[in-house]
Amino acid sequence: LEQACPTDVRGRAWQGDLGRPFEEWMARKPGDAPEEFDLVTCVETIEHVFPWRAPLAVTNLARATRLWLYLSIPCGPQWDKNQEHVCIRREEWWRPQIGILTPSLRRSEAMEEWVRRIVLSDGMKPFETWPWLPFIYEKAGPVPEGAVEEALRQYKEGEALYAEGKAEYDGCEVAK
């Protein structure tokens, strides 16, 4: 990313691992880059994060968000055919991950509905063609320290189990 980005963006883009602790992720940013952004997008990415890292990833996104967070997450069983998709879950699984662990985010149902109505130049609606769910949240305040601590606890517990070969990351739970 840092080498491939356009020249006018160089020094303002950096690569980090969303499913790792925020401080580790932000330590790689250029010195003058902000820690919060007006709009944070995460499109077709979070399904590549192990389930025990998902709460941390969502918390990290919320911490980097100043105003709006836009997530696009594949939630259907057809997405489980890719071995790199280690966290395909139903919408009912994602909503609590976002809402409980990051209570500073308020779901914007009106904006989600607006995104679902977008019509592409070929006349198709993206969510008729690709069954990705838009998750749009408005930041309502700082992420509570308790949410960060809980996400870090789940992350550390999952990493320890993974190191022992005991963590499950089957990917698709939509059929269960």
Tab-separated table of C-alpha atoms in Angstrom:
chain	number	residue	atom	x	y	z
A	1	LEU	CA	0.000	0.000	0.000
A	2	GLU	CA	2.623	2.513	1.042
A	3	GLN	CA	4.663	1.929	-2.122
A	4	ALA	CA	1.726	1.579	-4.526
A	5	CYS	CA	-0.299	4.629	-3.459
A	6	PRO	CA	-0.318	7.719	-5.703
A	7	THR	CA	2.467	10.235	-5.138
A	8	ASP	CA	0.108	12.933	-3.834
A	9	VAL	CA	-1.123	10.543	-1.121
A	10	ARG	CA	2.279	9.210	-0.087
A	11	GLY	CA	3.040	9.941	3.527
A	12	ARG	CA	-0.677	10.036	4.363
A	13	ALA	CA	-1.448	6.350	3.774
A	14	TRP	CA	-0.180	3.484	5.833
A	15	GLN	CA	-0.914	-0.181	6.223
A	16	GLY	CA	-2.000	-1.721	9.475
A	17	ASP	CA	-3.691	-4.869	10.680
A	18	LEU	CA	-7.242	-4.043	11.702
A	19	GLY	CA	-7.429	-7.108	13.942
A	20	ARG	CA	-4.443	-6.093	16.084
A	21	PRO	CA	-4.356	-3.639	19.014
A	22	PHE	CA	-5.091	-0.030	17.998
A	23	GLU	CA	-1.885	1.384	19.452
A	24	GLU	CA	0.165	-1.112	17.425
A	25	TRP	CA	-1.809	-0.261	14.298
A	26	MET	CA	-1.542	3.508	14.784
A	27	ALA	CA	2.168	3.354	15.678
A	28	ARG	CA	2.864	2.829	11.961
A	29	LYS	CA	1.060	5.984	10.826
A	30	PRO	CA	3.037	8.979	9.591
A	31	GLY	CA	3.653	11.518	12.349
A	32	ASP	CA	1.332	14.170	10.967
A	33	ALA	CA	-1.567	11.823	10.162
A	34	PRO	CA	-4.593	12.196	12.448
A	35	GLU	CA	-5.830	9.413	14.724
A	36	GLU	CA	-9.466	10.139	13.801
A	37	PHE	CA	-11.084	10.633	10.413
A	38	ASP	CA	-14.448	12.154	9.470
A	39	LEU	CA	-15.391	9.060	7.485
A	40	VAL	CA	-13.941	5.583	7.946
A	41	THR	CA	-14.850	2.875	5.434
A	42	CYS	CA	-14.236	-0.831	5.673
A	43	VAL	CA	-15.465	-2.540	2.514
A	44	GLU	CA	-15.207	-6.294	2.013
A	45	THR	CA	-12.416	-6.589	4.575
A	46	ILE	CA	-13.635	-7.568	8.017
A	47	GLU	CA	-14.648	-11.078	6.922
A	48	HIS	CA	-10.914	-11.781	6.598
A	49	VAL	CA	-10.384	-11.189	10.337
A	50	PHE	CA	-10.598	-14.159	12.724
A	51	PRO	CA	-13.829	-14.130	14.809
A	52	TRP	CA	-11.961	-13.469	18.061
A	53	ARG	CA	-10.322	-10.447	16.430
A	54	ALA	CA	-13.598	-9.050	15.024
A	55	PRO	CA	-14.589	-7.168	18.217
A	56	LEU	CA	-11.153	-5.560	18.297
A	57	ALA	CA	-11.377	-4.683	14.593
A	58	VAL	CA	-14.757	-3.005	15.070
A	59	THR	CA	-13.494	-1.180	18.165
A	60	ASN	CA	-10.408	-0.018	16.234
A	61	LEU	CA	-12.600	1.305	13.431
A	62	ALA	CA	-14.776	3.140	15.949
A	63	ARG	CA	-11.704	4.665	17.595
A	64	ALA	CA	-10.466	5.920	14.206
A	65	THR	CA	-13.896	7.388	13.349
A	66	ARG	CA	-14.740	11.000	14.115
A	67	LEU	CA	-18.179	11.214	12.436
A	68	TRP	CA	-19.244	8.264	10.262
A	69	LEU	CA	-18.312	4.582	9.955
A	70	TYR	CA	-19.337	2.670	6.828
A	71	LEU	CA	-18.928	-1.098	6.786
A	72	SER	CA	-19.870	-3.402	3.938
A	73	ILE	CA	-19.876	-7.001	5.112
A	74	PRO	CA	-20.764	-10.155	3.147
A	75	CYS	CA	-23.125	-12.201	5.298
A	76	GLY	CA	-24.390	-14.982	3.007
A	77	PRO	CA	-23.256	-18.614	2.690
A	78	GLN	CA	-22.037	-18.056	-0.891
A	79	TRP	CA	-19.115	-16.069	0.562
A	80	ASP	CA	-17.811	-19.062	2.528
A	81	LYS	CA	-16.252	-20.619	-0.572
A	82	ASN	CA	-13.144	-18.457	-0.203
A	83	GLN	CA	-10.661	-19.961	2.299
A	84	GLU	CA	-9.519	-16.457	3.252
A	85	HIS	CA	-13.023	-15.642	4.537
A	86	VAL	CA	-12.602	-16.733	8.138
A	87	CYS	CA	-15.453	-14.704	9.609
A	88	ILE	CA	-18.598	-15.074	7.528
A	89	ARG	CA	-21.452	-14.479	9.951
A	90	ARG	CA	-25.113	-13.525	9.810
A	91	GLU	CA	-26.189	-9.922	10.256
A	92	GLU	CA	-27.569	-10.982	13.659
A	93	TRP	CA	-23.993	-11.794	14.762
A	94	TRP	CA	-22.465	-8.569	13.451
A	95	ARG	CA	-24.975	-6.112	14.923
A	96	PRO	CA	-24.133	-7.008	18.560
A	97	GLN	CA	-20.397	-6.954	17.781
A	98	ILE	CA	-20.802	-3.405	16.595
A	99	GLY	CA	-23.478	-2.183	19.000
A	100	ILE	CA	-22.453	-3.771	22.286
A	101	LEU	CA	-18.702	-3.441	22.014
A	102	THR	CA	-18.797	0.056	20.605
A	103	PRO	CA	-21.734	1.789	22.277
A	104	SER	CA	-20.400	5.106	21.017
A	105	LEU	CA	-21.767	4.223	17.561
A	106	ARG	CA	-25.419	4.803	16.669
A	107	ARG	CA	-26.817	2.858	13.755
A	108	SER	CA	-28.059	5.067	10.935
A	109	GLU	CA	-30.961	3.093	9.501
A	110	ALA	CA	-31.938	5.981	7.202
A	111	MET	CA	-28.456	6.071	5.645
A	112	GLU	CA	-28.374	2.274	5.306
A	113	GLU	CA	-31.716	2.389	3.489
A	114	TRP	CA	-30.445	5.173	1.218
A	115	VAL	CA	-27.337	3.116	0.298
A	116	ARG	CA	-29.560	0.122	-0.520
A	117	ARG	CA	-31.453	2.290	-3.058
A	118	ILE	CA	-28.379	3.327	-5.056
A	119	VAL	CA	-28.722	2.402	-8.714
A	120	LEU	CA	-25.591	1.763	-10.769
A	121	SER	CA	-25.092	2.984	-14.341
A	122	ASP	CA	-26.247	-0.381	-15.709
A	123	GLY	CA	-29.541	-0.014	-13.824
A	124	MET	CA	-28.673	-2.582	-11.177
A	125	LYS	CA	-28.739	-1.957	-7.455
A	126	PRO	CA	-25.485	-3.148	-5.849
A	127	PHE	CA	-27.259	-5.050	-3.087
A	128	GLU	CA	-29.485	-6.890	-5.568
A	129	THR	CA	-26.389	-8.071	-7.417
A	130	TRP	CA	-24.009	-8.514	-4.497
A	131	PRO	CA	-25.618	-9.476	-1.186
A	132	TRP	CA	-23.375	-7.304	0.972
A	133	LEU	CA	-24.926	-5.587	3.919
A	134	PRO	CA	-24.253	-1.903	4.483
A	135	PHE	CA	-23.654	-1.025	8.126
A	136	ILE	CA	-23.585	2.732	8.673
A	137	TYR	CA	-22.990	4.260	12.078
A	138	GLU	CA	-22.726	7.776	13.434
A	139	LYS	CA	-20.164	8.396	16.159
A	140	ALA	CA	-21.898	9.542	19.344
A	141	GLY	CA	-18.858	9.974	21.566
A	142	PRO	CA	-15.582	8.319	22.503
A	143	VAL	CA	-15.340	4.547	22.611
A	144	PRO	CA	-15.689	3.576	26.281
A	145	GLU	CA	-12.553	2.156	27.861
A	146	GLY	CA	-14.593	-0.880	28.965
A	147	ALA	CA	-15.389	-1.703	25.324
A	148	VAL	CA	-11.709	-1.487	24.426
A	149	GLU	CA	-10.744	-3.695	27.383
A	150	GLU	CA	-13.383	-6.316	26.479
A	151	ALA	CA	-12.264	-6.401	22.836
A	152	LEU	CA	-8.626	-6.769	23.941
A	153	ARG	CA	-9.609	-9.562	26.358
A	154	GLN	CA	-11.348	-11.494	23.573
A	155	TYR	CA	-8.407	-10.880	21.264
A	156	LYS	CA	-5.833	-12.160	23.787
A	157	GLU	CA	-7.958	-15.179	24.684
A	158	GLY	CA	-8.449	-16.082	21.013
A	159	GLU	CA	-4.770	-15.598	20.179
A	160	ALA	CA	-3.755	-17.903	23.050
A	161	LEU	CA	-6.207	-20.589	21.893
A	162	TYR	CA	-5.007	-20.185	18.301
A	163	ALA	CA	-1.369	-20.600	19.386
A	164	GLU	CA	-2.386	-23.868	21.078
A	165	GLY	CA	-4.276	-25.021	17.968
A	166	LYS	CA	-7.602	-24.845	19.815
A	167	ALA	CA	-9.238	-21.800	18.235
A	168	GLU	CA	-12.035	-22.383	15.777
A	169	TYR	CA	-12.187	-20.271	12.670
A	170	ASP	CA	-14.475	-22.279	10.432
A	171	GLY	CA	-15.664	-19.154	8.702
A	172	CYS	CA	-19.262	-19.780	7.810
A	173	GLU	CA	-21.866	-19.855	10.540
A	174	VAL	CA	-24.737	-18.905	8.294
A	175	ALA	CA	-25.739	-22.521	7.725
A	176	LYS	CA	-25.710	-23.306	11.453
